[in-house]
Tab-separated table of C-alpha atoms in Angstrom:
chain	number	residue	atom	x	y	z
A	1	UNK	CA	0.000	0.000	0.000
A	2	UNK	CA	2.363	3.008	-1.178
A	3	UNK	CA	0.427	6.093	-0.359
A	4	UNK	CA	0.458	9.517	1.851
A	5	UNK	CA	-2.093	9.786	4.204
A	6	UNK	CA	-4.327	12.105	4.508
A	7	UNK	CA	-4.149	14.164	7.589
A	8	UNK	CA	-0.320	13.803	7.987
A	9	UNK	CA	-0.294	15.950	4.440
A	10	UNK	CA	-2.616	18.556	6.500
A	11	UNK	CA	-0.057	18.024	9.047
A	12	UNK	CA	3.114	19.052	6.635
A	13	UNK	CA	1.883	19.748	3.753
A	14	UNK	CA	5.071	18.943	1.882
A	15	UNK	CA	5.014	19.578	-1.984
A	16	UNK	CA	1.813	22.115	-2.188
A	17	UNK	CA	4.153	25.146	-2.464
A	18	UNK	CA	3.757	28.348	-0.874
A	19	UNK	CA	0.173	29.493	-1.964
A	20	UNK	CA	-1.472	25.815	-1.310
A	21	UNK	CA	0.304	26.489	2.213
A	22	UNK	CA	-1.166	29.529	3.080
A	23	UNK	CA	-4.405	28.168	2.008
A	24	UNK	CA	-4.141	25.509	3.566
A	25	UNK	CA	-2.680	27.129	7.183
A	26	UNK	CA	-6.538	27.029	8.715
A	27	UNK	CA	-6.030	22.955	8.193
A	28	UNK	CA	-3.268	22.907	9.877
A	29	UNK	CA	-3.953	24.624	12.746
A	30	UNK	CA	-6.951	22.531	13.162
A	31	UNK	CA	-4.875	19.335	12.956
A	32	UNK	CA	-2.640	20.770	15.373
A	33	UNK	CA	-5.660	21.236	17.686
A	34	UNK	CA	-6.662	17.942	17.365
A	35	UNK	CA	-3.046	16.953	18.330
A	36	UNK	CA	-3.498	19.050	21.421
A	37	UNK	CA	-6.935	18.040	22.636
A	38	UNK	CA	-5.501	14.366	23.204
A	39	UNK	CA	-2.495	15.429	24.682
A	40	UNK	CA	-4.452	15.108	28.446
A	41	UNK	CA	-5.049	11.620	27.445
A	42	UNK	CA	-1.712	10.921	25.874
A	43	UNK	CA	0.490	11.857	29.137
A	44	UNK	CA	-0.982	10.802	32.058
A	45	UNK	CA	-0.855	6.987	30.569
A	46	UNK	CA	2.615	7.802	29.718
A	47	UNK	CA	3.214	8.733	33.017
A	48	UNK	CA	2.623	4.982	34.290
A	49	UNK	CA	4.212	3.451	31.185
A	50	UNK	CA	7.199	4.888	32.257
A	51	UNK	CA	7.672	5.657	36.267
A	52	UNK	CA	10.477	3.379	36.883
A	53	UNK	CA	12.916	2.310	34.093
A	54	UNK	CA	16.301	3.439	33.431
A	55	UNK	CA	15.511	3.767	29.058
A	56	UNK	CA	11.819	5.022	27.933
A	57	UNK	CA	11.221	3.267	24.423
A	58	UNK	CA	8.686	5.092	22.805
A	59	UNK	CA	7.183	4.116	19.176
A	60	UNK	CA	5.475	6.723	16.943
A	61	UNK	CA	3.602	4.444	14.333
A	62	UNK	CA	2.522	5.924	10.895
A	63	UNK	CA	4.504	9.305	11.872
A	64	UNK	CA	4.364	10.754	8.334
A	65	UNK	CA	7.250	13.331	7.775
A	66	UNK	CA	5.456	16.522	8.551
A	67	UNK	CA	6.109	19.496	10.538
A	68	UNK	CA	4.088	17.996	13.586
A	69	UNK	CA	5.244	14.773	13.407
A	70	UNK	CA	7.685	14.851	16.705
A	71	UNK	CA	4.926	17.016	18.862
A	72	UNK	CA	3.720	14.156	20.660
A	73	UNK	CA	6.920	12.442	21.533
A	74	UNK	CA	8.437	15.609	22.827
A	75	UNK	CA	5.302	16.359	24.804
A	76	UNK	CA	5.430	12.810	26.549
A	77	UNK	CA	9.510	13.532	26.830
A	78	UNK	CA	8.888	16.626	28.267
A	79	UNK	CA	6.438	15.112	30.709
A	80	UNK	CA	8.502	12.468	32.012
A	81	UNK	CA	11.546	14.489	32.661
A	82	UNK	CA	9.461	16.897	34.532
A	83	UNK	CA	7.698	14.265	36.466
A	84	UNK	CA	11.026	13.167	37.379
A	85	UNK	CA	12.877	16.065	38.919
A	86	UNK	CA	9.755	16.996	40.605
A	87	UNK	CA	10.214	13.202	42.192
A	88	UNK	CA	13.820	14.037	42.703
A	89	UNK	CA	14.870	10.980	40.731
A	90	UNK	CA	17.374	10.454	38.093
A	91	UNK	CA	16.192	11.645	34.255
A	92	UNK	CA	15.975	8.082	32.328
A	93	UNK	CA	17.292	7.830	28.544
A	94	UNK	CA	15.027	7.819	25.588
A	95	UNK	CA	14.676	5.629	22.909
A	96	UNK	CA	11.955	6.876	20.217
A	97	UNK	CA	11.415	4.629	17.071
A	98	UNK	CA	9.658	6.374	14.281
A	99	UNK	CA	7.430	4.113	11.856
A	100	UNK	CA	5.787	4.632	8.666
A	101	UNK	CA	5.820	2.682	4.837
A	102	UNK	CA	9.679	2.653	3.260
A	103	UNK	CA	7.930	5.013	0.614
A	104	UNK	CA	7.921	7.723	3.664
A	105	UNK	CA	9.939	10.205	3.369
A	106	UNK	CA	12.476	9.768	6.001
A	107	UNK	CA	15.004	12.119	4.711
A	108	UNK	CA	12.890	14.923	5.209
A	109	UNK	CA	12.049	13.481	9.137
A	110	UNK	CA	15.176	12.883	9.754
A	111	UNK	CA	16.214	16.566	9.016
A	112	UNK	CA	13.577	17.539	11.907
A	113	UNK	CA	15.616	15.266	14.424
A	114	UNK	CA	18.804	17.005	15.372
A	115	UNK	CA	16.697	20.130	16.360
A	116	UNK	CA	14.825	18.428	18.090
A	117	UNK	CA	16.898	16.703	20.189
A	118	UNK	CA	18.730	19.715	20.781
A	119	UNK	CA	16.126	21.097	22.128
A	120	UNK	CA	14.668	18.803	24.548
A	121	UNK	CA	18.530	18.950	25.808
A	122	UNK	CA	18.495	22.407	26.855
A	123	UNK	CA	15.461	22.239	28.521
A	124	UNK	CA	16.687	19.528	30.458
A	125	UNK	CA	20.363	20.400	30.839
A	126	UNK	CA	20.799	19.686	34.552
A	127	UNK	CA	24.807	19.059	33.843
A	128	UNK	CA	24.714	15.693	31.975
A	129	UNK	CA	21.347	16.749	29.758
A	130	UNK	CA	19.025	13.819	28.753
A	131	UNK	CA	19.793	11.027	25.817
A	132	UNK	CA	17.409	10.898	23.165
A	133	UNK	CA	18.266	8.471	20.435
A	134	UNK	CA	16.124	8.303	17.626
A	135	UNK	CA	15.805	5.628	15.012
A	136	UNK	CA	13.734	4.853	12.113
A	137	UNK	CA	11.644	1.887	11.585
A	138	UNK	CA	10.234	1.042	8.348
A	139	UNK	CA	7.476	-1.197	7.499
A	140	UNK	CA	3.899	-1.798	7.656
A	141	UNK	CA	2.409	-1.739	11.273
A	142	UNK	CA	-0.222	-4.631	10.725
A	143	UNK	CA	2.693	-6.893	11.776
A	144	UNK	CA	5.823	-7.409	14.187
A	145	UNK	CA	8.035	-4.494	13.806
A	146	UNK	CA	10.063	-4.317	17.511
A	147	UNK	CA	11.508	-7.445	19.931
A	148	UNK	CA	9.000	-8.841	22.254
A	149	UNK	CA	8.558	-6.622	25.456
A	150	UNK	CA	11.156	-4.115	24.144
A	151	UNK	CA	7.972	-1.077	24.332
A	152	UNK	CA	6.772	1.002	26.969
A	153	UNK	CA	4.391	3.630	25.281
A	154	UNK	CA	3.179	3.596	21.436
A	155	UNK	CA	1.135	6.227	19.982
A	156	UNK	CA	-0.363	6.166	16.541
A	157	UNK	CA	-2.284	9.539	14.875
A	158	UNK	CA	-4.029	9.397	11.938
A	159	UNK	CA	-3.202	6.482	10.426
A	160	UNK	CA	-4.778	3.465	11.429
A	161	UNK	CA	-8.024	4.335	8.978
A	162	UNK	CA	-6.358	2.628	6.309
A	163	UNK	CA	-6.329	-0.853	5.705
A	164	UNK	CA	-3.422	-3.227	4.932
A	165	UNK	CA	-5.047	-3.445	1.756
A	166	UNK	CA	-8.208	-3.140	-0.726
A	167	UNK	CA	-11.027	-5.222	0.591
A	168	UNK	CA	-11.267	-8.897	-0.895
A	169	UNK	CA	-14.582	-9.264	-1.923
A	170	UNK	CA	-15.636	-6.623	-3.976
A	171	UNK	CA	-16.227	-8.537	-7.027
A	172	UNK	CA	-18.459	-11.190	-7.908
A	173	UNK	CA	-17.939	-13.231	-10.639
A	174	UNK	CA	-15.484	-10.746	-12.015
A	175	UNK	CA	-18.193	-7.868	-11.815
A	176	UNK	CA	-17.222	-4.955	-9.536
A	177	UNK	CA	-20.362	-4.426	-7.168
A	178	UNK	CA	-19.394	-1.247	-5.857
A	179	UNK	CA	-19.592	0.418	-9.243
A	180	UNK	CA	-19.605	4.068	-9.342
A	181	UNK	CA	-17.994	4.584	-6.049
A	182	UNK	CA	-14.303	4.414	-5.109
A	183	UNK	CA	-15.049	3.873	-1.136
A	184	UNK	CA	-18.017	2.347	0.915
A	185	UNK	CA	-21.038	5.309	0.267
A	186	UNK	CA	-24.643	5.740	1.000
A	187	UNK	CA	-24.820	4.572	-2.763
A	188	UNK	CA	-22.712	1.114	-2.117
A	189	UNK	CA	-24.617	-2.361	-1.661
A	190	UNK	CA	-24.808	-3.626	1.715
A	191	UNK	CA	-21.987	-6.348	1.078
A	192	UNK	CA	-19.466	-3.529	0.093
A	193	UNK	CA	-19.838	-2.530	3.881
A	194	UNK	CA	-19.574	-5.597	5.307
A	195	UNK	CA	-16.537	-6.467	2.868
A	196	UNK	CA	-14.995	-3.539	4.526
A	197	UNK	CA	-15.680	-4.286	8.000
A	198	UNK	CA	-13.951	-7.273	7.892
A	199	UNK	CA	-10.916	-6.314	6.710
A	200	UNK	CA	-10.960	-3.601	9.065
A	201	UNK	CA	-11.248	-6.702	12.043
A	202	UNK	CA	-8.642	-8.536	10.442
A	203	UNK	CA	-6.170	-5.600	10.370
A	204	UNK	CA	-6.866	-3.920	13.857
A	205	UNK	CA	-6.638	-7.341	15.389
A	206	UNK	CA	-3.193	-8.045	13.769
A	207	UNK	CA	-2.537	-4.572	15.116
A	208	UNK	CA	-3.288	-5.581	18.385
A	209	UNK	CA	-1.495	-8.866	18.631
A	210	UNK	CA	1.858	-7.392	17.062
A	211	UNK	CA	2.094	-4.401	19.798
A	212	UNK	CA	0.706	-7.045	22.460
A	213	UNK	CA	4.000	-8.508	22.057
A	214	UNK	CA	6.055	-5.723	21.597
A	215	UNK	CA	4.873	-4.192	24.879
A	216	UNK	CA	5.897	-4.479	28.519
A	217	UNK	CA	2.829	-5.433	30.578
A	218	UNK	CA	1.513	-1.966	31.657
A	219	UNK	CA	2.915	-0.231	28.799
A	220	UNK	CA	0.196	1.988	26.981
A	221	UNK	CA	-1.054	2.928	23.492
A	222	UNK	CA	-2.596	5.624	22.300
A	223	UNK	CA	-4.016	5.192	18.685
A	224	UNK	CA	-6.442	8.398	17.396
A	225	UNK	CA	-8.142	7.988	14.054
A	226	UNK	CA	-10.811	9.292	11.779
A	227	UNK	CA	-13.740	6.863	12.656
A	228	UNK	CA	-17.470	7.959	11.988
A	229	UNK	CA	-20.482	9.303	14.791
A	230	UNK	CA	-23.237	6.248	13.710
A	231	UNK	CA	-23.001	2.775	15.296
A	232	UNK	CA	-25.182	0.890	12.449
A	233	UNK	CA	-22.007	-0.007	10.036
A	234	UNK	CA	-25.205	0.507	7.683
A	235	UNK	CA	-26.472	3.633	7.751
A	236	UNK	CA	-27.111	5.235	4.835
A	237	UNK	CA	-25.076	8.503	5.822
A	238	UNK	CA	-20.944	9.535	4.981
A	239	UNK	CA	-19.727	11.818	7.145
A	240	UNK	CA	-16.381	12.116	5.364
A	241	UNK	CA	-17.925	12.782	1.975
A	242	UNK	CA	-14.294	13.976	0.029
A	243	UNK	CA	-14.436	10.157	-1.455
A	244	UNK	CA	-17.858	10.610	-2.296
A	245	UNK	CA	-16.943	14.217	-4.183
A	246	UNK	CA	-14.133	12.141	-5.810
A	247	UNK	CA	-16.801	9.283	-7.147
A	248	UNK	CA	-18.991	11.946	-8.308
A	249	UNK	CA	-15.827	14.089	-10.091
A	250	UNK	CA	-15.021	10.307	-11.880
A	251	UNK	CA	-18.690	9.756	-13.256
A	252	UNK	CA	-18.328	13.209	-14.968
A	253	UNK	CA	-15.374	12.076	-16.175
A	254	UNK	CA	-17.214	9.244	-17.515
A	255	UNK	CA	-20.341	11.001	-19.014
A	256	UNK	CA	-17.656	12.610	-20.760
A	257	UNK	CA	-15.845	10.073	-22.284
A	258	UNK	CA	-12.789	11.054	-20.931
A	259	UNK	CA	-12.573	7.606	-18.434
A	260	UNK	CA	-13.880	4.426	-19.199
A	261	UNK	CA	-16.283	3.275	-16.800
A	262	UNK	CA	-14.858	-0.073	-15.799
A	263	UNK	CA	-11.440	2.223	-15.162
A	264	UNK	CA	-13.768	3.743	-12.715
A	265	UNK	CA	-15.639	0.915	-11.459
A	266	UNK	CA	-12.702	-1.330	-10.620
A	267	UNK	CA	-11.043	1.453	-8.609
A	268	UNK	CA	-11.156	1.531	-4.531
A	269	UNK	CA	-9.789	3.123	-1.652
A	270	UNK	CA	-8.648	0.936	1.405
A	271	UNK	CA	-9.631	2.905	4.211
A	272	UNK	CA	-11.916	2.408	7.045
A	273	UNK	CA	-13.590	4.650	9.628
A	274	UNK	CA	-14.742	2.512	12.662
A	275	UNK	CA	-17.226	4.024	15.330
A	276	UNK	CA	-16.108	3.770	19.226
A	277	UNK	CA	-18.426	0.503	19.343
A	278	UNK	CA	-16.433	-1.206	16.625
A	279	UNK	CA	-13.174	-0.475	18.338
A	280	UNK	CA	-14.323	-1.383	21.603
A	281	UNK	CA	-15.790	-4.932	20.247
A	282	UNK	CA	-11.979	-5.287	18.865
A	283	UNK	CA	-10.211	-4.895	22.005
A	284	UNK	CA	-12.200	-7.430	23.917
A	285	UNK	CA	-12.184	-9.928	21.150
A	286	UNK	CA	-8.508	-9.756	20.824
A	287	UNK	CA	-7.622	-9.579	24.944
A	288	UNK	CA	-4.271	-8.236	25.143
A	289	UNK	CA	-5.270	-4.856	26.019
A	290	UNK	CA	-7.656	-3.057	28.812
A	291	UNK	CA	-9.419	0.380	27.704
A	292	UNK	CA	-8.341	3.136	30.126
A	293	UNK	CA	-10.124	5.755	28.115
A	294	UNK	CA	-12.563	6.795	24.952
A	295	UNK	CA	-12.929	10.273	23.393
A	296	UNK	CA	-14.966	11.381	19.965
A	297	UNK	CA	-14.525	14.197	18.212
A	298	UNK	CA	-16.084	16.226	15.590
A	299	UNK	CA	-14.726	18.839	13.783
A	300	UNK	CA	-16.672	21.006	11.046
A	301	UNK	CA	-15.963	21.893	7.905
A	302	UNK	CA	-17.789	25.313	8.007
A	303	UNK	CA	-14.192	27.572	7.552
A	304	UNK	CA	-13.129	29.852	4.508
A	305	UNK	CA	-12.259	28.761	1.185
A	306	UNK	CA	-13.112	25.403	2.489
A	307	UNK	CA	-13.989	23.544	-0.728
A	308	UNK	CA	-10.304	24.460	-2.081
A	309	UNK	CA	-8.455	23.620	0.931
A	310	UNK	CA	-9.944	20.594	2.164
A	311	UNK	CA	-9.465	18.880	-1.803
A	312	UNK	CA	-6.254	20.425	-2.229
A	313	UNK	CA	-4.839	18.272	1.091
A	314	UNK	CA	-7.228	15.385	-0.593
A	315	UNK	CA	-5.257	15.537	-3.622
A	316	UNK	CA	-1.816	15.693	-1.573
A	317	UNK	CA	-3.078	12.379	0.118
A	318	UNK	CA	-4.232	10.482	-2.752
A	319	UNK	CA	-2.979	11.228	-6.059
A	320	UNK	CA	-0.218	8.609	-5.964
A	321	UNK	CA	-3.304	6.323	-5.811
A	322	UNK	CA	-4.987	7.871	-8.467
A	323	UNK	CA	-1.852	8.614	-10.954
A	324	UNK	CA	-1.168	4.881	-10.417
A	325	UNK	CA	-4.413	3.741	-11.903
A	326	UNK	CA	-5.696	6.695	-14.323
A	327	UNK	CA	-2.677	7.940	-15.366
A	328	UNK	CA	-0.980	11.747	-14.063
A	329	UNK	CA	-2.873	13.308	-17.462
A	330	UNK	CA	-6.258	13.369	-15.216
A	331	UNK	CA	-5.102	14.542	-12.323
A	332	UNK	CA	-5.251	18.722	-12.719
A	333	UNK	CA	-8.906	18.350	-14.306
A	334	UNK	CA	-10.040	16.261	-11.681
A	335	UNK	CA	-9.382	17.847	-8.848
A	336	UNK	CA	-10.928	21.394	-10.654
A	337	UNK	CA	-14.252	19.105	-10.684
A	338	UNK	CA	-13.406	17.816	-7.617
A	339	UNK	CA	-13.104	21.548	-5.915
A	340	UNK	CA	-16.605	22.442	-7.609
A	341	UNK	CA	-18.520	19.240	-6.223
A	342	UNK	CA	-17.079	19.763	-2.676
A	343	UNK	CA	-18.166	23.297	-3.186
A	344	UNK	CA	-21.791	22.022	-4.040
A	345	UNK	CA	-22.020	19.653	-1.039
A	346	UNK	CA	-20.830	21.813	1.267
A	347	UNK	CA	-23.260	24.833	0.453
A	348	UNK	CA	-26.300	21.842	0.329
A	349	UNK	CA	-25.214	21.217	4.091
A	350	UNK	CA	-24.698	22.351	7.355
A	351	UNK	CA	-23.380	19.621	9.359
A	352	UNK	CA	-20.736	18.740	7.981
A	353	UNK	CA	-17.040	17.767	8.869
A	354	UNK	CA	-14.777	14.470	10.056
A	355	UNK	CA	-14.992	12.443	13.855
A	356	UNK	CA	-11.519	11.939	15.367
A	357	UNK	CA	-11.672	8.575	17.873
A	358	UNK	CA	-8.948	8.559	20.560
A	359	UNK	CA	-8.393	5.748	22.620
A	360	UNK	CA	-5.845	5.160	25.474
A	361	UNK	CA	-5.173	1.169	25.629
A	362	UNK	CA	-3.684	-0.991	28.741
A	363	UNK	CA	-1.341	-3.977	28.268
A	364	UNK	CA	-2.671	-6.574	30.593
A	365	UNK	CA	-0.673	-9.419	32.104
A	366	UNK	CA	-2.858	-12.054	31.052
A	367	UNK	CA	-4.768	-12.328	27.945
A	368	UNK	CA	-7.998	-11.265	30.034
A	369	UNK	CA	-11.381	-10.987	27.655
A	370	UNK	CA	-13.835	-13.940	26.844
A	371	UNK	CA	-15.716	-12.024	24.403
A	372	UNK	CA	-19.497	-12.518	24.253
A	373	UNK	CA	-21.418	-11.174	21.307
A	374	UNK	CA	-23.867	-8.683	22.875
């Protein structure tokens, strides 16, 4: 799954040049906000991950390369150290493992590091300073990526709405029974959903077991994601509706000859957006962990120039995708369309926006959860 997600690109906003930046500025204050509100959660389970060892090992999974990228692990850093001298106790080391796909741009986060371990020193300089090593760690996170028990905190924002990959499922006897839409809509059958909840299970529990093992018992995770308000998986309501923009800006295409239809038809995102039920269900069926806490957000869309930002940062996130099967020729046209259909929705409602889940997670001793459908 090569790709840039979405709301790390509102995060950094790398390659949308100077005017696309300034545009896009009220995004990225917003995701910086939403960065903030969970900080609360974020430290106080830090706080126990980490009370009594000699070397914090922290893992940032799906950390993207943008300019916010290190503000949660020097927050929790920060924390610690303070927590610390206010104990009178020694400062421990830091190890901090950043994760994301090899396509990531690691070059570019790597650059950020040196600053910012500078600066966490002279905050901290109480003659010896603190250690903070930082290393990268490539690969998918639906899998083993650190030794068993090597963890004590793991936080994961925006990412963990996209799948491992494409649903299986989504054809049936070589016919494409999502046609017209490139994610699960209002407009998609019933078995599109259900095709997509179940590869969301299948990847959050792989999730699960990988960091179960990776973690020290007590250690903590805190995973936020774009998820969705409605429990019923099949309500006939999208509350992220840039996909559904994007399907609309394709059939256009289509009614003008310009795509083929069964380019269009065979063409999906893999992405996900669970509600807090769904999650919750997940964690007891899988048993490692124990939820310490829950939070929803909701964030509206209702901000200036809001059709062009919010698909510019759309295009940032998926036009790899899209280049990969239409072709780069497409792309400016598209997202013109794409800009004017976003513009139509938005006017033709006024609640409108994206839900941010946050969850704080508990590593138990014991696999602990007999799960029992309700």
């Amino acid at each position: 799954m090569d790709m840039v997600r979405f709301f790390h690109m509102a995060q950094g906003l790398e390659g949308l040049g100077e005017t696309s930046y300034a545009q896009n500025s009220r995004l990225q204050v917003v995701t910086k906000e939403v960065i903030e509100s969970v900080m609360d959660m974020t430290l106080s389970p830090a706080m126990e991950a980490c009370a009594d060892v000699e070397t914090v090992s922290i893992a940032d999974l799906g950390c993207s390369s943008g300019r916010n990228t290190l503000s949660v692990v020097e927050n929790v850093i920060r924390t610690v150290c303070e927590r610390r001298r206010e104990a009178t106790r020694q400062l421990p080391e830091f190890m901090v493992f950043l994760n994301d796909l090899p396509s990531n741009d690691f070059n570019a986060l790597f650059s950020l590091v040196p600053e910012f371990v500078q600066k966490l020193k002279a905050e901290h300089d109480d003659g010896g300073g603190i250690l903070v090593s930082v290393a990268g760690a490539p690969g998918s996170f639906y899998g083993r990526l650190f030794p068993s028990r090597s963890l004590h905190f793991v936080t994961s924002f925006t990412s963990l709405h996209w799948l491992s990959q494409v649903p299986a499922g989504l054809l049936n006897k070589g016919e494409p029974i999502n046609k017209g839409n490139v994610y699960m809509s209002p407009a998609s059958p019933p078995s599109v959903v259900t095709r997509y909840f179940e590869q969301f299970q299948e990847d959050f529990s792989m999730f699960l077991r990988s960091r179960s093992q990776e973690l020290v018992v007590g250690g903590r995770m805190v995973l936020s994601m774009l998820g969705r308000r409605s429990h019923d998986i099949h309500k006939k309501i999208n509350e992220f509706p840039l996909y559904e923009a994007l399907s609309k800006s394709l059939s256009i295409f289509v009614s003008q000859k310009m795509i083929a239809e069964e380019k269009v038809d065979s063409f999906n995102f893999p992405l996900y957006t669970p509600s807090t039920q769904e999650l919750e269900d997940q964690v007891y069926i899988e048993g490692s962990f124990t939820i310490d806490s829950m939070k929803q957000y909701y964030h509206d869309w209702m901000f200036e120039n809001a059709p062009n930002v919010l698909s510019k940062t759309f295009r940032a996130a998926t036009e790899s995708l899209i280049c990969h099967h239409f072709g780069e020729e497409i792309i400016e046209p598209l997202f013109e369309t794409h800009t004017r259909v976003l513009y139509e929705r938005l006017m033709a409602e006024e609640d409108i926006g994206w839900c941010q889940i946050t969850v704080v997670l508990c590593k138990s001793a014991t696999r602990w959860s007999i799960y029992k459908k309700k």
